[in-house]
PDB file of C-alpha atoms in Angstrom:
ATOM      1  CA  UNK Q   1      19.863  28.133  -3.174  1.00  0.00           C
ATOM      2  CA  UNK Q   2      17.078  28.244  -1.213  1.00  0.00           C
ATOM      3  CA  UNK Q   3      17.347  25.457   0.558  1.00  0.00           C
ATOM      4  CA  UNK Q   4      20.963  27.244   1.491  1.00  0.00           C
ATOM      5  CA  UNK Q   5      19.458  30.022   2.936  1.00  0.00           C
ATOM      6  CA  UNK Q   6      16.787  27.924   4.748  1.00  0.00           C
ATOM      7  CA  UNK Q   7      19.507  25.996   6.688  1.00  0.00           C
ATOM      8  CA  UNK Q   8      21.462  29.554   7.464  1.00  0.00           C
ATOM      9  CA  UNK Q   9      18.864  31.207   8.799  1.00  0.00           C
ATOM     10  CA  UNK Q  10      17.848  28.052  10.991  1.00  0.00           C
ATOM     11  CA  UNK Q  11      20.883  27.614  12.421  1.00  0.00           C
ATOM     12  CA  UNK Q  12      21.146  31.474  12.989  1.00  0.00           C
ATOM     13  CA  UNK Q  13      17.847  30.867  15.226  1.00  0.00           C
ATOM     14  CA  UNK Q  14      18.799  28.389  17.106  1.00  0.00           C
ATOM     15  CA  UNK Q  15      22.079  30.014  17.614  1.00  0.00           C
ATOM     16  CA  UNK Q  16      19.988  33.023  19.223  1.00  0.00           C
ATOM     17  CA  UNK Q  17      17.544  30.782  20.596  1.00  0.00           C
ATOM     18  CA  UNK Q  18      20.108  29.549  22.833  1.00  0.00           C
ATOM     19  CA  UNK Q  19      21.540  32.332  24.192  1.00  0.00           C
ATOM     20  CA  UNK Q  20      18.277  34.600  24.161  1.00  0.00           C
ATOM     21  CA  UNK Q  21      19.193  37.275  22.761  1.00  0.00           C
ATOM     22  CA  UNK Q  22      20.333  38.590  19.232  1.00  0.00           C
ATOM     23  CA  UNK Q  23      22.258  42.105  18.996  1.00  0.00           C
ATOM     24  CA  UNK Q  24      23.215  43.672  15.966  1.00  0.00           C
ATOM     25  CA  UNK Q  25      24.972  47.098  16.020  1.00  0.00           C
ATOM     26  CA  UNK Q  26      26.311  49.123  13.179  1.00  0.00           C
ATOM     27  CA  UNK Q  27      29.857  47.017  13.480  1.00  0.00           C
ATOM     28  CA  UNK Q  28      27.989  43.484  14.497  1.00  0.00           C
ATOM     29  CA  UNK Q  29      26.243  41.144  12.742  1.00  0.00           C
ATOM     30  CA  UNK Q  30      26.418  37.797  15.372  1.00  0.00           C
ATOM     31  CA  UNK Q  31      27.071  35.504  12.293  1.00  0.00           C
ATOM     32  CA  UNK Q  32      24.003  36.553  10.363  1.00  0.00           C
ATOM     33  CA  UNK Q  33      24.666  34.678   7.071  1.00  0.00           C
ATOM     34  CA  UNK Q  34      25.068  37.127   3.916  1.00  0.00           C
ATOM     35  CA  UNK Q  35      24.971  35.426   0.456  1.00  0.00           C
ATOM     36  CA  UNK Q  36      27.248  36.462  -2.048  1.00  0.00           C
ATOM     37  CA  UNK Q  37      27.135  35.497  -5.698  1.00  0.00           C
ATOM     38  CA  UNK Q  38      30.240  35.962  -7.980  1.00  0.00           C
ATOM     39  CA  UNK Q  39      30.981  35.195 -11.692  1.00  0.00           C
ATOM     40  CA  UNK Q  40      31.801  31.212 -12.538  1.00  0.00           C
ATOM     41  CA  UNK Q  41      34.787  32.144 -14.536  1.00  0.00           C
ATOM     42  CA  UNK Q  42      38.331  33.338 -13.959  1.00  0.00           C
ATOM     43  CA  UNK Q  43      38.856  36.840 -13.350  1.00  0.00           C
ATOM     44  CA  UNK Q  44      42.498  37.164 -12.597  1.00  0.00           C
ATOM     45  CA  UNK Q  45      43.383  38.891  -9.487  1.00  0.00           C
ATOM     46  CA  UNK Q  46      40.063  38.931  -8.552  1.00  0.00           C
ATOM     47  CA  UNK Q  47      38.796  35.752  -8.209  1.00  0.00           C
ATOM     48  CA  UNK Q  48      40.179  32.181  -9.505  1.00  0.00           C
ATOM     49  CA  UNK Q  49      38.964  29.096 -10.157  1.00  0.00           C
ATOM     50  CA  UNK Q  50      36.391  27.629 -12.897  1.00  0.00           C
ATOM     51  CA  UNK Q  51      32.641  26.732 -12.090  1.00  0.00           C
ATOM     52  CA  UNK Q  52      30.959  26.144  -8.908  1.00  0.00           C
ATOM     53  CA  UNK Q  53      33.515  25.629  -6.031  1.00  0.00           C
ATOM     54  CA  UNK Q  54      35.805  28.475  -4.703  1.00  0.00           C
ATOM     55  CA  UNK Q  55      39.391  28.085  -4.137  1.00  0.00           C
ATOM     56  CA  UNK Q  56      40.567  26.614  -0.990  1.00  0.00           C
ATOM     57  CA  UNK Q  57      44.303  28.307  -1.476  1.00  0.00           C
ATOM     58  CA  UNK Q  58      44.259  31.790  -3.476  1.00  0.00           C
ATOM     59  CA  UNK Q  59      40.324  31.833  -4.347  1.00  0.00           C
ATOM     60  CA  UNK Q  60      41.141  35.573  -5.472  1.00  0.00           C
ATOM     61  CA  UNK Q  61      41.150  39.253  -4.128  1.00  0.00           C
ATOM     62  CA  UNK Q  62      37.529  39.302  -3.566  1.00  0.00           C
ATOM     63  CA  UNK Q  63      37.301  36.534  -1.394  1.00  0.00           C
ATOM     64  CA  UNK Q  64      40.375  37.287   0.446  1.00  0.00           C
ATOM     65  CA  UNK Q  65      38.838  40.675   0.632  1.00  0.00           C
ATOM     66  CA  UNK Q  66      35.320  39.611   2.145  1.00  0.00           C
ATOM     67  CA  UNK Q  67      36.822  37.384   4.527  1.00  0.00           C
ATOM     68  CA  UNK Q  68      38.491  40.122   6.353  1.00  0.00           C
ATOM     69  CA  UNK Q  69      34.854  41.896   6.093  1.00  0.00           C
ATOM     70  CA  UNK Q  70      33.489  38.497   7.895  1.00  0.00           C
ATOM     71  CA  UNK Q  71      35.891  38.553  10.662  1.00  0.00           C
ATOM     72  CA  UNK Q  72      35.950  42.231  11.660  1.00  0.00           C
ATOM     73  CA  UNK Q  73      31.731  42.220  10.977  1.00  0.00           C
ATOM     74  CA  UNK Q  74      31.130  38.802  12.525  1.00  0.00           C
ATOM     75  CA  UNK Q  75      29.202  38.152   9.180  1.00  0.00           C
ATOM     76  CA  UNK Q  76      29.163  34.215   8.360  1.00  0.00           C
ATOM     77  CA  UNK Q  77      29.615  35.250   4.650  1.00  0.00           C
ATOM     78  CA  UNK Q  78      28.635  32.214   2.267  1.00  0.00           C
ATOM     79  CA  UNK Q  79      29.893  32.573  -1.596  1.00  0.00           C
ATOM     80  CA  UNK Q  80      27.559  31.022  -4.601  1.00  0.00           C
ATOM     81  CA  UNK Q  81      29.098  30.818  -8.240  1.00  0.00           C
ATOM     82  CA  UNK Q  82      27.235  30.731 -10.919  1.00  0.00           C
ATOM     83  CA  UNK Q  83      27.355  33.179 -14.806  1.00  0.00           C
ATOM     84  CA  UNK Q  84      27.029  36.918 -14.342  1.00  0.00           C
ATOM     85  CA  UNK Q  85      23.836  36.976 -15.695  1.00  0.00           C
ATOM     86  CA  UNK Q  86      22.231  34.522 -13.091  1.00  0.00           C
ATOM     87  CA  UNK Q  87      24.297  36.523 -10.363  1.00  0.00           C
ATOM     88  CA  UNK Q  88      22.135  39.443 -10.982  1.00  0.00           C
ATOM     89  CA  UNK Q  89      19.143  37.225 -11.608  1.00  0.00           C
ATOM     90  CA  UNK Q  90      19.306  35.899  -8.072  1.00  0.00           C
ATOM     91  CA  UNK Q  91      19.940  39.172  -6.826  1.00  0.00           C
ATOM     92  CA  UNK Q  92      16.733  40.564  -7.980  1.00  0.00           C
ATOM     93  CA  UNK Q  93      14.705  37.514  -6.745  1.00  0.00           C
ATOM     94  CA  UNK Q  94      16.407  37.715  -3.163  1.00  0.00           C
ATOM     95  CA  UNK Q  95      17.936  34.333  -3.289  1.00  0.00           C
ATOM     96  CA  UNK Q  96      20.979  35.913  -2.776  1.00  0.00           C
ATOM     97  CA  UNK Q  97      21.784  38.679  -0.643  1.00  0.00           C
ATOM     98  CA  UNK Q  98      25.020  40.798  -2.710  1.00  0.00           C
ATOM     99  CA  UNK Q  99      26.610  40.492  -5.937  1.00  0.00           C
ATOM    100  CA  UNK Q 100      30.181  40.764  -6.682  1.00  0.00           C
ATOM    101  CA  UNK Q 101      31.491  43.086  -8.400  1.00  0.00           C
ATOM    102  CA  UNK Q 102      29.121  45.319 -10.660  1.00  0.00           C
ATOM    103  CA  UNK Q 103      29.823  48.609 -12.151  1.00  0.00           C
ATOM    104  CA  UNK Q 104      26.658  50.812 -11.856  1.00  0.00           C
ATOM    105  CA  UNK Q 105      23.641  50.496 -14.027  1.00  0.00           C
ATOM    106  CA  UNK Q 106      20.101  52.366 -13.655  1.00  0.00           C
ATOM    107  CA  UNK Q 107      18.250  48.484 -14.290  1.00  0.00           C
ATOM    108  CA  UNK Q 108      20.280  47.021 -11.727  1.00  0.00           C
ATOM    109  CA  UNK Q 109      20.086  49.980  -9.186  1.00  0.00           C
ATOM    110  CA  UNK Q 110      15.856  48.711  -9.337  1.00  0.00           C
ATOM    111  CA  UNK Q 111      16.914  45.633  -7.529  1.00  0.00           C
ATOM    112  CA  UNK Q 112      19.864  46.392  -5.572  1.00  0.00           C
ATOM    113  CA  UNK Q 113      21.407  49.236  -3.508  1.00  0.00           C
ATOM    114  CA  UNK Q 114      24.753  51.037  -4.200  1.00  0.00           C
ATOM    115  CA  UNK Q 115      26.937  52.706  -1.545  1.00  0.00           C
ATOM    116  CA  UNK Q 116      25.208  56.354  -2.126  1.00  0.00           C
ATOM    117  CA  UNK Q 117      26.652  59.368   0.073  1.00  0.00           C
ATOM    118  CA  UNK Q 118      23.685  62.171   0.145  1.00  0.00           C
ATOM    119  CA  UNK Q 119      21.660  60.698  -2.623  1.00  0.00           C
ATOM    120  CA  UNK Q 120      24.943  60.457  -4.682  1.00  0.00           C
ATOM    121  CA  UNK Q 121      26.933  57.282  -5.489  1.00  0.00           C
ATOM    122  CA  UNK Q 122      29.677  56.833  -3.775  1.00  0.00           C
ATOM    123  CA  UNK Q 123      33.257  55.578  -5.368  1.00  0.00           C
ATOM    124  CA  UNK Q 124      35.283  56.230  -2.086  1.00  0.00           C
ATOM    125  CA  UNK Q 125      33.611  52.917  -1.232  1.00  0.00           C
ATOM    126  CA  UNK Q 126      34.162  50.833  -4.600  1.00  0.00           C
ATOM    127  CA  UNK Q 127      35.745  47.335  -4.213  1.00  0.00           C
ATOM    128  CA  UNK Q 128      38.355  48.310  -7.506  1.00  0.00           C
ATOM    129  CA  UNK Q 129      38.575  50.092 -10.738  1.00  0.00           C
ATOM    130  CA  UNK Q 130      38.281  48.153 -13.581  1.00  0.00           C
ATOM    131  CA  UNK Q 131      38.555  49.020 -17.310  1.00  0.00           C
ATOM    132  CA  UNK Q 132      37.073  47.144 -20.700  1.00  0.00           C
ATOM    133  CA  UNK Q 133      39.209  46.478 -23.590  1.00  0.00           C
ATOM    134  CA  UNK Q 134      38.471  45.606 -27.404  1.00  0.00           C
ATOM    135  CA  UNK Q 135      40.198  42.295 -28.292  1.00  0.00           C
ATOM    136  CA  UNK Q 136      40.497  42.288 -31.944  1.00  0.00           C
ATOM    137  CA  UNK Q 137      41.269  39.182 -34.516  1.00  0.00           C
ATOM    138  CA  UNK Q 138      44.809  39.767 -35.346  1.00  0.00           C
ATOM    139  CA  UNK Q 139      44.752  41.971 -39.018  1.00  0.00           C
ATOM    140  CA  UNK Q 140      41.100  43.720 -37.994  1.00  0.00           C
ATOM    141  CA  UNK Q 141      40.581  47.014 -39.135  1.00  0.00           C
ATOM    142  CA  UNK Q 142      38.782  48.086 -35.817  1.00  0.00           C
ATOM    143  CA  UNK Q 143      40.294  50.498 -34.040  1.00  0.00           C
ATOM    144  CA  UNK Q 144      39.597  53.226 -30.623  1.00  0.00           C
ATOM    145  CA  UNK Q 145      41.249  56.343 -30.081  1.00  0.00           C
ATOM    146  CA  UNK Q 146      39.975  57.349 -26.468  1.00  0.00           C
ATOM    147  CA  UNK Q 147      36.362  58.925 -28.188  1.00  0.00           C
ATOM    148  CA  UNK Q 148      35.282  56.554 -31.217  1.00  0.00           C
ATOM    149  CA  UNK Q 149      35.711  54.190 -33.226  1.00  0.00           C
ATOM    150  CA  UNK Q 150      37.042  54.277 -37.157  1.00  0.00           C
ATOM    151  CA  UNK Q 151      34.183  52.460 -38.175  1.00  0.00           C
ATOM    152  CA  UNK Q 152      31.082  50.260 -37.963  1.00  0.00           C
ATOM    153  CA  UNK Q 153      32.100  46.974 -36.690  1.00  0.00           C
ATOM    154  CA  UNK Q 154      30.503  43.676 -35.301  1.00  0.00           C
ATOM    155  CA  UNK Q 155      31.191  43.114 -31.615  1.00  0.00           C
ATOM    156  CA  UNK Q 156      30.707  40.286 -29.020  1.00  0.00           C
ATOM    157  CA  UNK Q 157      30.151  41.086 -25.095  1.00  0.00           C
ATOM    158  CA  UNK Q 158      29.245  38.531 -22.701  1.00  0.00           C
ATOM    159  CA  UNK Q 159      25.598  38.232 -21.751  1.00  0.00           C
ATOM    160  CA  UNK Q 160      24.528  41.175 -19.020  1.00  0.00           C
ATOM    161  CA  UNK Q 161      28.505  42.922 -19.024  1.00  0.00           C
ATOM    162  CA  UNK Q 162      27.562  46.907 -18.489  1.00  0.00           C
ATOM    163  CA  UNK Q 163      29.834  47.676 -21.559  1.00  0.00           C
ATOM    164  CA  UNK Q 164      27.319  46.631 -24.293  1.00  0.00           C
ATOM    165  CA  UNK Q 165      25.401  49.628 -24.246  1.00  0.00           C
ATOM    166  CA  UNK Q 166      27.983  51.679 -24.437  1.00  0.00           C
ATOM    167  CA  UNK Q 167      29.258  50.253 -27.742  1.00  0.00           C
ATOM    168  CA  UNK Q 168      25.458  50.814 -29.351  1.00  0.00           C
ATOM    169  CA  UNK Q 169      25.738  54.187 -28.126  1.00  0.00           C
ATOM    170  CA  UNK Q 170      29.554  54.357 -30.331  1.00  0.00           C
ATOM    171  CA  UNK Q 171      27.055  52.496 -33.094  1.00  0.00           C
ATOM    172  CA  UNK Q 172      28.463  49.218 -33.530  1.00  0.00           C
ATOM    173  CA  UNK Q 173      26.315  45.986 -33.727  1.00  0.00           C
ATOM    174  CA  UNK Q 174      26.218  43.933 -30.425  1.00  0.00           C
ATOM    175  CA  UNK Q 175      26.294  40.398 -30.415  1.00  0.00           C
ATOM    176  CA  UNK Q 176      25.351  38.607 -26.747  1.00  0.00           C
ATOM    177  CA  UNK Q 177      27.709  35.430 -25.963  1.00  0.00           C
ATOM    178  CA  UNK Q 178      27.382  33.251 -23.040  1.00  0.00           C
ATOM    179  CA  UNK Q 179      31.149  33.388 -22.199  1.00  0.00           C
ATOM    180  CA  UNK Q 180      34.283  35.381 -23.096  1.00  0.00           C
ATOM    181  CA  UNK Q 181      35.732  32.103 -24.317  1.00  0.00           C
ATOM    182  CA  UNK Q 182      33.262  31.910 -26.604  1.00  0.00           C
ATOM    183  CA  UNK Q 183      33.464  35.351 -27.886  1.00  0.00           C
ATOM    184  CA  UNK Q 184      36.971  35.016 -28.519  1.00  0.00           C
ATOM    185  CA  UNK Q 185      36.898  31.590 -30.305  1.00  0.00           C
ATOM    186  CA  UNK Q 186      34.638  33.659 -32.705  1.00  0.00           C
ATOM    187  CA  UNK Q 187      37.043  36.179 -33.020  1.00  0.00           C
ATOM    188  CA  UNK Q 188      39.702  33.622 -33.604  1.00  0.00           C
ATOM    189  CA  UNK Q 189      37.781  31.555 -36.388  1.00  0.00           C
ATOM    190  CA  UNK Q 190      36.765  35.124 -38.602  1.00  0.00           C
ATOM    191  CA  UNK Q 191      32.963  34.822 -36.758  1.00  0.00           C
ATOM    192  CA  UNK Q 192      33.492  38.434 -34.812  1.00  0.00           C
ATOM    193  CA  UNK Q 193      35.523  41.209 -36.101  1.00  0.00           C
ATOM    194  CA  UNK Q 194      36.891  41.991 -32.010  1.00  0.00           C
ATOM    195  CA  UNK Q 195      35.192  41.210 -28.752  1.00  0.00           C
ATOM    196  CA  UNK Q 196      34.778  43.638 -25.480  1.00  0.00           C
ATOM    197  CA  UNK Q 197      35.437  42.834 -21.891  1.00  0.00           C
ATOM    198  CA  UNK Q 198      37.418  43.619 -18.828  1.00  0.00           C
ATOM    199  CA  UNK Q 199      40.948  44.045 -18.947  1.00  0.00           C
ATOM    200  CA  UNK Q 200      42.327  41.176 -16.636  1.00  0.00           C
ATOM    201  CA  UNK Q 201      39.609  38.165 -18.228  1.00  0.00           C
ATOM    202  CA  UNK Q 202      40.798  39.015 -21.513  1.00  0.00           C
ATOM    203  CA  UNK Q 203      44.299  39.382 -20.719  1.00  0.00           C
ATOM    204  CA  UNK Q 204      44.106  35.617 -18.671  1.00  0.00           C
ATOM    205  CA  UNK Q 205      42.365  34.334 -21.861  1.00  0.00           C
ATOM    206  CA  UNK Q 206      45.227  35.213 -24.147  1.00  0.00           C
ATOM    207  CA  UNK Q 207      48.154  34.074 -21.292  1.00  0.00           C
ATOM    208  CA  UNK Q 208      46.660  30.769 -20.537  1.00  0.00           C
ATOM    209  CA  UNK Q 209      46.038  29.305 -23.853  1.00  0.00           C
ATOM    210  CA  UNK Q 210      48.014  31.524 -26.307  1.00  0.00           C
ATOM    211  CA  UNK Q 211      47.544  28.670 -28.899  1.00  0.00           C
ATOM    212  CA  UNK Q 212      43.798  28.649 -28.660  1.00  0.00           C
ATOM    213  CA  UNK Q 213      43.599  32.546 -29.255  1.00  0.00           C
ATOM    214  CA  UNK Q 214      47.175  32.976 -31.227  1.00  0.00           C
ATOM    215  CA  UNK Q 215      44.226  35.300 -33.663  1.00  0.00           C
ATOM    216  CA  UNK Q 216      43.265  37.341 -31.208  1.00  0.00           C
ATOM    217  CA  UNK Q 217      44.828  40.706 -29.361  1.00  0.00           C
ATOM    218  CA  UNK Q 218      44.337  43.713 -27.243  1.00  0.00           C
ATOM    219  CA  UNK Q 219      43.850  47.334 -28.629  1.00  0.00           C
ATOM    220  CA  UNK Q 220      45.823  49.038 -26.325  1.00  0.00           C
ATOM    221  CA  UNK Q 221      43.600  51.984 -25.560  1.00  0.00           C
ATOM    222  CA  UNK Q 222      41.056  51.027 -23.212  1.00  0.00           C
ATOM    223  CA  UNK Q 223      37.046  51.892 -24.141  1.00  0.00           C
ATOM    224  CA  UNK Q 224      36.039  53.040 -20.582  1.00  0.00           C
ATOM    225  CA  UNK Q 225      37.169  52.792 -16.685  1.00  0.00           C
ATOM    226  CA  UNK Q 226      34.900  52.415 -13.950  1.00  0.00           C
ATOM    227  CA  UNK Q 227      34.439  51.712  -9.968  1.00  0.00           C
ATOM    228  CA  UNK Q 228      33.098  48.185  -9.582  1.00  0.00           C
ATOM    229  CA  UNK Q 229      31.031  47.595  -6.058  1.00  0.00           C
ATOM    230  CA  UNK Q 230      29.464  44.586  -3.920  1.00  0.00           C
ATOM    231  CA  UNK Q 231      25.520  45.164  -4.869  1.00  0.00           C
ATOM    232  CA  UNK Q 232      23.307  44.631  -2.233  1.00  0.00           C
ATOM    233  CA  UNK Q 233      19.541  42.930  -2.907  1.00  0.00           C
ATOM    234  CA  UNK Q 234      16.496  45.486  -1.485  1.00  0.00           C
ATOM    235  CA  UNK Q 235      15.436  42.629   1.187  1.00  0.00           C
ATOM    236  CA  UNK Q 236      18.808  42.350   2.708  1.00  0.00           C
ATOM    237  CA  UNK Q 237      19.351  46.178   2.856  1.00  0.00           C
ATOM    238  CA  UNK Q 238      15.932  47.459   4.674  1.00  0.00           C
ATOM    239  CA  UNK Q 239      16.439  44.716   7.061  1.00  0.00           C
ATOM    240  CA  UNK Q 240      20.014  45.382   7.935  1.00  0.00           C
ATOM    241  CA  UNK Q 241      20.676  49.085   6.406  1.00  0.00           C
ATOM    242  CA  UNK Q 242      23.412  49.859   9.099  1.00  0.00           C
ATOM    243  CA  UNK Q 243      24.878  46.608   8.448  1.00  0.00           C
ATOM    244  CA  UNK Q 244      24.940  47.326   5.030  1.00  0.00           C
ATOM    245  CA  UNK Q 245      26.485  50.600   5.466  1.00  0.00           C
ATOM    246  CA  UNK Q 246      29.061  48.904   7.369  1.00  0.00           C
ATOM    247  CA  UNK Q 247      30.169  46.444   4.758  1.00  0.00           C
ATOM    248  CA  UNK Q 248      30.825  49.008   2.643  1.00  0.00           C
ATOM    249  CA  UNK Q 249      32.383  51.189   4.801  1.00  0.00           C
ATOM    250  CA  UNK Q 250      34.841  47.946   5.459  1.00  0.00           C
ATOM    251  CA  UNK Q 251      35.414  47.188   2.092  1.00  0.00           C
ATOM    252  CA  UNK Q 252      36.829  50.559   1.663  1.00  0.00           C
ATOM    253  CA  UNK Q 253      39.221  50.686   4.739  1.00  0.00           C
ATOM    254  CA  UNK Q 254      40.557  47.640   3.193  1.00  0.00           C
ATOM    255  CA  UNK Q 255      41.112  48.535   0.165  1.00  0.00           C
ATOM    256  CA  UNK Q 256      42.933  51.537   1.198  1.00  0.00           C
ATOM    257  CA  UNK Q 257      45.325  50.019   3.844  1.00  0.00           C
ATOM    258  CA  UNK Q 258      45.693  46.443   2.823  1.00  0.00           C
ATOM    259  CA  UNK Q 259      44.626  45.370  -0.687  1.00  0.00           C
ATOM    260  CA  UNK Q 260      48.526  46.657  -1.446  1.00  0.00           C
ATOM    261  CA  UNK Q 261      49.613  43.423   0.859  1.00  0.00           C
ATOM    262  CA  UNK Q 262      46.614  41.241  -0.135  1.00  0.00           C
ATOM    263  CA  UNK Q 263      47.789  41.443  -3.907  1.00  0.00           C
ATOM    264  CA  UNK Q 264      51.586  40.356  -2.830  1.00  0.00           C
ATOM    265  CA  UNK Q 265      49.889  36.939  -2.908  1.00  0.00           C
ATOM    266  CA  UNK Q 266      48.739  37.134  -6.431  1.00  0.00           C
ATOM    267  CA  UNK Q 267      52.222  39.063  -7.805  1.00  0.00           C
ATOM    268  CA  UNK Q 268      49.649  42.220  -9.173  1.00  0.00           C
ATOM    269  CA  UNK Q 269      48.763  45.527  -8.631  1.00  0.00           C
ATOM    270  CA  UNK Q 270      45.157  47.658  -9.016  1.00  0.00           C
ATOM    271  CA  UNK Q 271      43.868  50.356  -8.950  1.00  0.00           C
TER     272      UNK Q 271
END
């Protein structure tokens, strides 16, 4: 990743070297490169795809999303893969410059900058709303109402997810996985009781290989609904705060006026 960034930033020099002179405005970036990292697994509408590469046809919403950000910005926008936990891992060690898409967390807010608007965050300029959901093995007792649970239960989250702490907080025993497919493949062989996580992995899980999980389902009540947003590492933000304040402030004019048409490609609808 490193050496990634090295090569950027060279050719962004001799780019300006060239025509002697670099100008970056509040709306301009001159094809500064920005480095975003995104989860290594499926998220259905969101982003598609398994493992490193991304998507030359339908990579997903975000993508689609951040290339429109690119073109009106003049941002050369580079996308890294890798698991969520990593993401954020990089992020905190600059070696990427944003992380997409994370719901808010105090820890992560140490590393990384949220839109804020006076000193408050700020969901007018969230990427989506996205919701977790228990998936329970098919016969499980466990249950959620919209406030608790109807018992003490055993629950898998993927490594780093935002939900796990509030399921300690609701008292039930947390157990870390290093993928939702692994979680539910414990679910499915009796080794979990349920498993938490967002709406639309889960949901993919059970649609692509309903033979795999034919154990598992979805409570229908979801635990919790939040904005997700594109993070943005310390570094990158005190050297380019405008800039930064104008991604965001793209991302949200898109997803006012044209995620509606962006997501006639993928046959959904979000919030």
């Amino acid at each position: 990743m490193n050496i990634l960034r090295f090569i950027l930033n060279l050719q962004f020099l001799v780019l300006t070297s060239v025509t002697c002179f670099c100008f970056v405005s509040v709306a301009r970036a001159d094809n500064l490169p920005f480095v975003i990292c995104y989860e290594n697994i499926e998220n259905i509408p969101y982003y598609y795809g398994e493992g490193n590469d991304v998507p030359k046809t339908k990579p997903g919403l975000y993508v689609d999303i951040l290339d429109l950000v690119s073109q009106r910005l003049k941002l050369n926008i580079v996308f890294h893969r890798a698991p969520w936990a990593r993401c954020l891992k990089q992020l905190e060690l600059n070696r990427v410059d944003g992380v997409l898409a994370a719901s808010f967390k105090s820890e992560r807010a140490k590393y990384s900058h949220y839109p804020m608007n006076h000193g408050k965050l700020d969901a007018e300029r969230r990427i989506v709303n996205k919701s977790y959901y228990i998936f329970r093995r098919k016969g499980a007792p466990i249950s959620w109402d919209g406030k608790k649970f109807n018992g003490t239960y055993k629950v898998g989250v993927q490594i780093g997810y935002a939900i796990i702490d509030f399921l300690k907080k609701h008292n039930l025993t947390v157990t870390e996985t290093p993928s939702v497919q692994r979680g539910f493949q414990q679910v499915q062989n009796n080794r979990l009781e349920a498993f938490a996580t967002l709406e639309e992995i889960g949901n993919t899980l059970l649609m692509r290989y309903p033979n795999r999980y034919s154990n598992v389902e979805k409570v229908t009540v979801p635990l919790t609904t939040k904005p997700y947003y594109l993070i943005i590492g310390k570094k990158f933000y005190q050297e380019h705060q405008n800039l930064s304040e104008s991604i965001w402030n793209e991302l949200a004019k898109i997803r006012e006026r044209e995620m509606p048409n962006l997501l006639i490609n993928y046959s959904v609808t979000t919030q």
